[in-house]
PDB file of C-alpha atoms in Angstrom:
ATOM      1  CA  MET A 189     164.611  38.720  68.694  1.00 91.00           C
ATOM      2  CA  ARG A 190     162.820  35.807  69.393  1.00 96.00           C
ATOM      3  CA  VAL A 191     164.226  34.178  72.684  1.00 98.00           C
ATOM      4  CA  VAL A 192     163.297  30.897  74.498  1.00 98.00           C
ATOM      5  CA  SER A 193     164.636  30.761  77.860  1.00 98.00           C
ATOM      6  CA  LEU A 194     165.097  27.588  79.683  1.00 98.00           C
ATOM      7  CA  VAL A 195     166.824  29.475  82.636  1.00 97.00           C
ATOM      8  CA  PRO A 196     163.937  30.864  85.465  1.00 96.00           C
ATOM      9  CA  SER A 197     166.632  33.698  86.833  1.00 96.00           C
ATOM     10  CA  LEU A 198     167.114  34.540  82.793  1.00 97.00           C
ATOM     11  CA  THR A 199     163.352  34.921  82.034  1.00 97.00           C
ATOM     12  CA  GLU A 200     162.785  37.261  84.890  1.00 97.00           C
ATOM     13  CA  ALA A 201     165.753  39.289  84.001  1.00 97.00           C
ATOM     14  CA  VAL A 202     164.642  39.442  80.140  1.00 97.00           C
ATOM     15  CA  ALA A 203     160.946  40.012  80.376  1.00 97.00           C
ATOM     16  CA  SER A 204     161.301  42.819  83.384  1.00 96.00           C
ATOM     17  CA  THR A 205     163.994  44.445  80.927  1.00 97.00           C
ATOM     18  CA  LEU A 206     163.544  43.795  77.157  1.00 96.00           C
ATOM     19  CA  PRO A 207     158.986  42.737  77.335  1.00 92.00           C
ATOM     20  CA  GLY A 208     157.929  41.306  74.062  1.00 91.00           C
ATOM     21  CA  LEU A 209     161.449  39.772  73.764  1.00 96.00           C
ATOM     22  CA  LEU A 210     160.436  35.805  75.020  1.00 97.00           C
ATOM     23  CA  VAL A 211     158.223  33.708  72.803  1.00 97.00           C
ATOM     24  CA  GLY A 212     158.742  30.307  75.659  1.00 97.00           C
ATOM     25  CA  ALA A 213     159.855  29.709  78.868  1.00 97.00           C
ATOM     26  CA  THR A 214     159.953  26.677  81.339  1.00 97.00           C
ATOM     27  CA  ASP A 215     157.148  25.862  83.769  1.00 95.00           C
ATOM     28  CA  TRP A 216     158.988  26.882  86.323  1.00 94.00           C
ATOM     29  CA  CYS A 217     159.541  30.387  85.474  1.00 95.00           C
ATOM     30  CA  THR A 218     157.626  31.713  87.557  1.00 94.00           C
ATOM     31  CA  HIS A 219     158.829  35.251  87.506  1.00 95.00           C
ATOM     32  CA  PRO A 220     157.772  37.852  86.720  1.00 94.00           C
ATOM     33  CA  ALA A 221     154.226  37.082  88.053  1.00 91.00           C
ATOM     34  CA  GLY A 222     151.996  37.071  85.022  1.00 91.00           C
ATOM     35  CA  LEU A 223     154.352  35.598  82.400  1.00 94.00           C
ATOM     36  CA  ASP A 224     152.207  35.036  79.325  1.00 94.00           C
ATOM     37  CA  VAL A 225     154.133  33.203  76.775  1.00 96.00           C
ATOM     38  CA  PRO A 226     154.246  29.356  75.639  1.00 96.00           C
ATOM     39  CA  ARG A 227     155.713  27.063  78.237  1.00 97.00           C
ATOM     40  CA  VAL A 228     158.187  24.498  76.580  1.00 97.00           C
ATOM     41  CA  GLY A 229     158.617  21.558  79.950  1.00 95.00           C
ATOM     42  CA  GLY A 230     160.873  21.520  82.402  1.00 95.00           C
ATOM     43  CA  THR A 231     164.342  22.998  83.038  1.00 95.00           C
ATOM     44  CA  LYS A 232     166.162  19.066  83.038  1.00 94.00           C
ATOM     45  CA  TYR A 233     163.751  17.708  80.034  1.00 94.00           C
ATOM     46  CA  PRO A 234     162.315  20.783  77.946  1.00 96.00           C
ATOM     47  CA  ASP A 235     160.363  19.738  74.692  1.00 96.00           C
ATOM     48  CA  LEU A 236     163.017  19.952  71.994  1.00 97.00           C
ATOM     49  CA  ASP A 237     160.661  19.794  69.633  1.00 96.00           C
ATOM     50  CA  ARG A 238     158.283  22.760  70.963  1.00 97.00           C
ATOM     51  CA  ILE A 239     161.051  25.088  71.201  1.00 97.00           C
ATOM     52  CA  ARG A 240     162.347  24.490  67.800  1.00 97.00           C
ATOM     53  CA  ALA A 241     158.414  25.134  66.697  1.00 97.00           C
ATOM     54  CA  LEU A 242     158.793  28.476  68.266  1.00 97.00           C
ATOM     55  CA  ARG A 243     161.634  29.430  65.368  1.00 97.00           C
ATOM     56  CA  PRO A 244     163.953  31.181  68.511  1.00 97.00           C
ATOM     57  CA  ASP A 245     166.950  33.346  67.544  1.00 97.00           C
ATOM     58  CA  LEU A 246     168.486  33.041  70.451  1.00 97.00           C
ATOM     59  CA  VAL A 247     167.959  29.371  73.387  1.00 98.00           C
ATOM     60  CA  LEU A 248     169.345  30.619  77.011  1.00 98.00           C
ATOM     61  CA  LEU A 249     170.420  27.924  79.171  1.00 97.00           C
ATOM     62  CA  ASN A 250     172.801  27.522  82.121  1.00 97.00           C
ATOM     63  CA  VAL A 251     175.007  24.469  83.181  1.00 95.00           C
ATOM     64  CA  GLU A 252     173.107  24.083  86.222  1.00 91.00           C
ATOM     65  CA  GLU A 253     169.910  24.323  85.442  1.00 92.00           C
ATOM     66  CA  ASN A 254     170.281  22.528  82.003  1.00 95.00           C
ATOM     67  CA  ARG A 255     171.320  19.696  80.233  1.00 95.00           C
ATOM     68  CA  ARG A 256     174.682  19.478  78.061  1.00 95.00           C
ATOM     69  CA  GLU A 257     172.961  16.650  75.808  1.00 96.00           C
ATOM     70  CA  ASP A 258     169.966  19.715  74.912  1.00 96.00           C
ATOM     71  CA  ALA A 259     172.165  22.483  74.404  1.00 97.00           C
ATOM     72  CA  ASP A 260     174.009  20.285  72.276  1.00 96.00           C
ATOM     73  CA  ALA A 261     170.563  18.818  70.638  1.00 96.00           C
ATOM     74  CA  LEU A 262     169.288  22.624  69.754  1.00 97.00           C
ATOM     75  CA  THR A 263     173.238  23.670  68.663  1.00 97.00           C
ATOM     76  CA  ALA A 264     172.924  20.347  65.949  1.00 96.00           C
ATOM     77  CA  ALA A 265     169.374  21.306  64.883  1.00 95.00           C
ATOM     78  CA  GLY A 266     170.638  24.875  64.099  1.00 96.00           C
ATOM     79  CA  VAL A 267     169.632  26.429  66.650  1.00 96.00           C
ATOM     80  CA  PRO A 268     171.510  29.206  68.815  1.00 97.00           C
ATOM     81  CA  VAL A 269     172.338  28.997  72.563  1.00 97.00           C
ATOM     82  CA  ARG A 270     173.353  30.771  74.749  1.00 96.00           C
ATOM     83  CA  VAL A 271     175.005  28.943  78.217  1.00 96.00           C
ATOM     84  CA  THR A 272     175.631  31.265  81.053  1.00 96.00           C
ATOM     85  CA  TYR A 273     177.762  29.816  84.409  1.00 95.00           C
ATOM     86  CA  PRO A 274     177.904  32.552  86.568  1.00 96.00           C
ATOM     87  CA  ARG A 275     179.872  31.155  89.974  1.00 95.00           C
ATOM     88  CA  THR A 276     180.138  34.640  91.884  1.00 96.00           C
ATOM     89  CA  VAL A 277     178.034  37.890  92.608  1.00 97.00           C
ATOM     90  CA  ASP A 278     180.166  39.761  90.263  1.00 96.00           C
ATOM     91  CA  GLU A 279     179.999  37.131  87.405  1.00 96.00           C
ATOM     92  CA  ALA A 280     176.523  37.371  87.923  1.00 97.00           C
ATOM     93  CA  VAL A 281     176.169  40.993  87.076  1.00 97.00           C
ATOM     94  CA  THR A 282     178.972  41.286  84.532  1.00 96.00           C
ATOM     95  CA  GLU A 283     176.738  38.210  82.141  1.00 96.00           C
ATOM     96  CA  LEU A 284     173.788  39.730  82.663  1.00 97.00           C
ATOM     97  CA  ALA A 285     174.841  43.223  81.831  1.00 97.00           C
ATOM     98  CA  VAL A 286     176.780  41.996  78.700  1.00 96.00           C
ATOM     99  CA  LEU A 287     173.212  39.366  77.685  1.00 97.00           C
ATOM    100  CA  LEU A 288     171.016  42.354  78.507  1.00 97.00           C
ATOM    101  CA  ALA A 289     173.506  45.177  76.137  1.00 96.00           C
ATOM    102  CA  GLU A 290     173.527  41.966  73.046  1.00 95.00           C
ATOM    103  CA  LEU A 291     170.095  41.604  73.104  1.00 96.00           C
ATOM    104  CA  GLY A 292     169.013  45.425  72.705  1.00 95.00           C
ATOM    105  CA  ALA A 293     168.930  46.766  76.047  1.00 95.00           C
ATOM    106  CA  ARG A 294     170.160  50.629  75.595  1.00 93.00           C
ATOM    107  CA  ALA A 295     171.300  50.602  79.104  1.00 94.00           C
ATOM    108  CA  GLU A 296     171.382  48.584  82.185  1.00 95.00           C
ATOM    109  CA  PRO A 297     168.044  48.091  83.750  1.00 97.00           C
ATOM    110  CA  ASP A 298     167.382  50.210  87.071  1.00 97.00           C
ATOM    111  CA  TRP A 299     167.439  46.616  89.027  1.00 97.00           C
ATOM    112  CA  LEU A 300     170.879  45.558  87.913  1.00 97.00           C
ATOM    113  CA  VAL A 301     172.035  49.223  88.729  1.00 97.00           C
ATOM    114  CA  ALA A 302     170.320  48.760  92.487  1.00 97.00           C
ATOM    115  CA  ALA A 303     172.036  45.321  92.492  1.00 97.00           C
ATOM    116  CA  ARG A 304     175.441  46.657  91.844  1.00 96.00           C
ATOM    117  CA  ARG A 305     174.439  49.245  94.354  1.00 96.00           C
ATOM    118  CA  ALA A 306     173.177  47.061  96.823  1.00 96.00           C
ATOM    119  CA  TRP A 307     175.874  44.475  96.977  1.00 96.00           C
ATOM    120  CA  ALA A 308     178.896  47.120  97.108  1.00 94.00           C
ATOM    121  CA  ALA A 309     177.411  48.195 100.135  1.00 92.00           C
ATOM    122  CA  LEU A 310     177.490  45.339 101.943  1.00 90.00           C
ATOM    123  CA  PRO A 311     180.049  45.776 105.472  1.00 83.00           C
ATOM    124  CA  PRO A 312     182.772  42.731 106.127  1.00 76.00           C
ATOM    125  CA  ASP A 313     181.493  40.497 108.836  1.00 66.00           C
ATOM    126  CA  ALA A 314     183.704  40.395 111.473  1.00 61.00           C
ATOM    127  CA  ALA A 315     182.064  37.043 113.160  1.00 74.00           C
ATOM    128  CA  PRO A 316     181.959  34.703 110.201  1.00 87.00           C
ATOM    129  CA  ARG A 317     179.473  31.783 110.741  1.00 92.00           C
ATOM    130  CA  PRO A 318     180.775  28.531 110.176  1.00 95.00           C
ATOM    131  CA  ALA A 319     177.585  26.667 108.380  1.00 97.00           C
ATOM    132  CA  VAL A 320     176.314  23.711 105.917  1.00 98.00           C
ATOM    133  CA  VAL A 321     174.191  24.591 103.674  1.00 98.00           C
ATOM    134  CA  PRO A 322     171.679  21.411 102.500  1.00 98.00           C
ATOM    135  CA  VAL A 323     170.253  21.965  99.190  1.00 97.00           C
ATOM    136  CA  TRP A 324     168.892  18.654  99.144  1.00 97.00           C
ATOM    137  CA  ARG A 325     167.483  15.617 101.050  1.00 96.00           C
ATOM    138  CA  ARG A 326     167.098  11.714 100.431  1.00 93.00           C
ATOM    139  CA  PRO A 327     169.883  12.133  99.830  1.00 96.00           C
ATOM    140  CA  TRP A 328     171.610  14.701 101.833  1.00 98.00           C
ATOM    141  CA  VAL A 329     172.861  17.555  98.965  1.00 98.00           C
ATOM    142  CA  VAL A 330     175.040  20.488 100.348  1.00 98.00           C
ATOM    143  CA  LEU A 331     176.755  23.317  98.278  1.00 97.00           C
ATOM    144  CA  GLY A 332     180.413  22.450  98.330  1.00 97.00           C
ATOM    145  CA  ARG A 333     183.471  24.484  96.364  1.00 95.00           C
ATOM    146  CA  ASP A 334     182.582  27.268  93.696  1.00 94.00           C
ATOM    147  CA  THR A 335     179.162  27.902  93.707  1.00 96.00           C
ATOM    148  CA  PHE A 336     176.973  30.972  93.331  1.00 96.00           C
ATOM    149  CA  ALA A 337     174.964  31.147  96.053  1.00 97.00           C
ATOM    150  CA  GLY A 338     178.339  30.072  98.121  1.00 96.00           C
ATOM    151  CA  ASP A 339     179.514  33.376  97.084  1.00 96.00           C
ATOM    152  CA  VAL A 340     176.294  34.940  97.869  1.00 97.00           C
ATOM    153  CA  LEU A 341     176.248  33.600 101.368  1.00 96.00           C
ATOM    154  CA  ARG A 342     180.046  34.499 101.903  1.00 95.00           C
ATOM    155  CA  ARG A 343     179.112  38.106 101.313  1.00 95.00           C
ATOM    156  CA  LEU A 344     176.680  37.552 103.946  1.00 95.00           C
ATOM    157  CA  GLY A 345     179.397  36.280 106.333  1.00 94.00           C
ATOM    158  CA  VAL A 346     178.494  32.807 106.083  1.00 95.00           C
ATOM    159  CA  THR A 347     181.644  30.625 105.664  1.00 93.00           C
ATOM    160  CA  ASN A 348     180.520  27.198 104.548  1.00 96.00           C
ATOM    161  CA  HIS A 349     182.324  23.665 105.541  1.00 96.00           C
ATOM    162  CA  TYR A 350     182.230  22.570 102.380  1.00 97.00           C
ATOM    163  CA  ALA A 351     183.574  25.760 100.730  1.00 95.00           C
ATOM    164  CA  ASP A 352     186.990  23.443  99.978  1.00 94.00           C
ATOM    165  CA  HIS A 353     185.495  20.346  98.899  1.00 96.00           C
ATOM    166  CA  PRO A 354     186.566  18.716  95.004  1.00 95.00           C
ATOM    167  CA  GLU A 355     182.844  18.593  94.435  1.00 95.00           C
ATOM    168  CA  ARG A 356     180.698  21.308  93.689  1.00 95.00           C
ATOM    169  CA  TYR A 357     177.830  19.532  95.668  1.00 96.00           C
ATOM    170  CA  PRO A 358     178.794  16.937  97.876  1.00 97.00           C
ATOM    171  CA  ARG A 359     176.399  14.342  99.011  1.00 97.00           C
ATOM    172  CA  PRO A 360     177.893  13.566 102.706  1.00 97.00           C
ATOM    173  CA  PRO A 361     175.414  11.731 105.041  1.00 97.00           C
ATOM    174  CA  LEU A 362     173.604  13.160 107.661  1.00 97.00           C
ATOM    175  CA  ASP A 363     176.151  11.925 110.272  1.00 96.00           C
ATOM    176  CA  GLU A 364     178.973  14.040 108.878  1.00 97.00           C
ATOM    177  CA  LEU A 365     177.060  16.860 108.420  1.00 97.00           C
ATOM    178  CA  ARG A 366     176.354  16.986 112.464  1.00 96.00           C
ATOM    179  CA  GLY A 367     179.962  16.125 112.774  1.00 95.00           C
ATOM    180  CA  ARG A 368     181.095  19.124 111.386  1.00 93.00           C
ATOM    181  CA  ALA A 369     179.296  20.768 114.103  1.00 94.00           C
ATOM    182  CA  PRO A 370     178.260  24.291 111.959  1.00 96.00           C
ATOM    183  CA  GLU A 371     176.881  26.829 114.183  1.00 96.00           C
ATOM    184  CA  LEU A 372     174.108  27.448 111.421  1.00 97.00           C
ATOM    185  CA  VAL A 373     172.437  25.601 108.892  1.00 98.00           C
ATOM    186  CA  VAL A 374     170.908  26.679 106.149  1.00 98.00           C
ATOM    187  CA  LEU A 375     168.359  25.758 104.624  1.00 98.00           C
ATOM    188  CA  PRO A 376     166.327  27.331 101.575  1.00 98.00           C
ATOM    189  CA  ASP A 377     163.150  26.377 100.155  1.00 97.00           C
ATOM    190  CA  GLU A 378     164.607  25.635  96.515  1.00 93.00           C
ATOM    191  CA  PRO A 379     165.820  22.955  94.803  1.00 93.00           C
ATOM    192  CA  TYR A 380     164.066  21.237  98.035  1.00 96.00           C
ATOM    193  CA  ARG A 381     161.381  23.144  99.469  1.00 97.00           C
ATOM    194  CA  PHE A 382     162.882  23.287 103.435  1.00 98.00           C
ATOM    195  CA  THR A 383     160.516  24.293 105.978  1.00 97.00           C
ATOM    196  CA  ALA A 384     160.296  24.679 109.425  1.00 96.00           C
ATOM    197  CA  THR A 385     158.979  21.229 109.885  1.00 95.00           C
ATOM    198  CA  ASP A 386     161.124  19.639 107.273  1.00 97.00           C
ATOM    199  CA  GLY A 387     165.080  19.727 108.202  1.00 97.00           C
ATOM    200  CA  PRO A 388     165.656  21.382 111.169  1.00 97.00           C
ATOM    201  CA  GLU A 389     164.734  18.606 113.103  1.00 96.00           C
ATOM    202  CA  ALA A 390     167.494  16.923 111.603  1.00 97.00           C
ATOM    203  CA  PHE A 391     169.830  18.845 113.210  1.00 97.00           C
ATOM    204  CA  PRO A 392     168.985  19.344 117.010  1.00 96.00           C
ATOM    205  CA  GLY A 393     170.190  22.151 118.747  1.00 95.00           C
ATOM    206  CA  VAL A 394     171.559  23.910 115.540  1.00 96.00           C
ATOM    207  CA  PRO A 395     170.071  27.047 114.669  1.00 97.00           C
ATOM    208  CA  CYS A 396     168.432  26.258 111.534  1.00 97.00           C
ATOM    209  CA  ALA A 397     167.948  29.549 109.065  1.00 98.00           C
ATOM    210  CA  LEU A 398     165.092  29.105 106.597  1.00 98.00           C
ATOM    211  CA  VAL A 399     165.686  31.113 103.571  1.00 98.00           C
ATOM    212  CA  SER A 400     164.449  32.423  99.956  1.00 98.00           C
ATOM    213  CA  GLY A 401     165.986  30.016  97.839  1.00 96.00           C
ATOM    214  CA  ARG A 402     165.045  32.870  95.039  1.00 96.00           C
ATOM    215  CA  HIS A 403     167.430  34.895  96.461  1.00 97.00           C
ATOM    216  CA  LEU A 404     169.593  32.677  97.223  1.00 97.00           C
ATOM    217  CA  THR A 405     170.640  31.063  93.973  1.00 96.00           C
ATOM    218  CA  TRP A 406     168.798  32.979  91.288  1.00 95.00           C
ATOM    219  CA  TYR A 407     170.634  36.169  89.579  1.00 94.00           C
ATOM    220  CA  GLY A 408     168.064  38.476  88.525  1.00 95.00           C
ATOM    221  CA  PRO A 409     165.922  41.364  89.602  1.00 97.00           C
ATOM    222  CA  SER A 410     165.792  39.190  92.736  1.00 96.00           C
ATOM    223  CA  LEU A 411     169.521  40.051  93.342  1.00 97.00           C
ATOM    224  CA  ALA A 412     168.922  43.981  93.936  1.00 97.00           C
ATOM    225  CA  GLU A 413     166.720  43.171  97.321  1.00 96.00           C
ATOM    226  CA  ALA A 414     168.690  39.919  98.099  1.00 97.00           C
ATOM    227  CA  PRO A 415     170.995  41.145 100.478  1.00 97.00           C
ATOM    228  CA  ALA A 416     168.510  42.433 102.382  1.00 96.00           C
ATOM    229  CA  VAL A 417     166.116  39.974 102.429  1.00 97.00           C
ATOM    230  CA  LEU A 418     168.870  37.341 103.127  1.00 97.00           C
ATOM    231  CA  ALA A 419     170.328  38.931 105.786  1.00 95.00           C
ATOM    232  CA  ALA A 420     167.320  39.314 107.555  1.00 96.00           C
ATOM    233  CA  GLN A 421     166.305  35.458 107.508  1.00 97.00           C
ATOM    234  CA  LEU A 422     169.773  34.454 108.569  1.00 96.00           C
ATOM    235  CA  ALA A 423     169.576  36.485 111.574  1.00 94.00           C
ATOM    236  CA  ALA A 424     166.064  35.258 112.630  1.00 92.00           C
ATOM    237  CA  PRO A 425     167.259  31.321 112.627  1.00 93.00           C
ATOM    238  CA  LEU A 426     165.070  28.884 114.312  1.00 91.00           C
ATOM    239  CA  THR A 427     165.996  26.054 116.968  1.00 90.00           C
ATOM    240  CA  HIS A 428     164.486  22.630 116.765  1.00 85.00           C
ATOM    241  CA  PRO A 429     164.815  21.363 120.586  1.00 85.00           C
ATOM    242  CA  ALA A 430     167.872  18.715 121.472  1.00 73.00           C
ATOM    243  CA  GLY A 431     166.809  15.590 123.053  1.00 59.00           C
TER     244      GLY A 431
END
């Protein structure tokens, strides 16, 4: 089977589990390190001609990562596609297990077994921390309802102020974010690369946790270490001085 992946998470999952299956990936597919396959452009604007030229038996896409029109164009050209859309950790683990089995894995890979155990071992948090979770600025965009990253944080004791918002990625003004009086601001390094000097200054006096975007939003081998990595980062926030 020849597989092209337009989803960094799935690129890592497939390449780590079934070496040699991938014949193409996006420019943003950075894991596993040293992956040597033809690149087909970005996740949002892939080179469809290049994808078709690779003669894939299957192209992997995701509702959030990729555009519907690209999926439709590939399907119209006779290229089989598989679209994923996990919104919880449990859904991600299940989708990964099914996908890898369909691609030829004879058993669940060690990293997926480890991921199941790591997430099942998390203790319940007795004191949830109300938070806002920006994923972009200029304009500000935050996690809203029904997102994979939101479920990851919920399991780690973080209560998203916008979890009940009608939109999955609302765009509230900064004054509104501050007005929510969060106890914590979670700032991932992707898709927007928040840093110690780019993000916390917008929330003076509020603890800001800089976290790994890959561990927060990717569903693949990183799931096995995500609970420990994110818990440590959430436990060590920095605070920009007020005034």
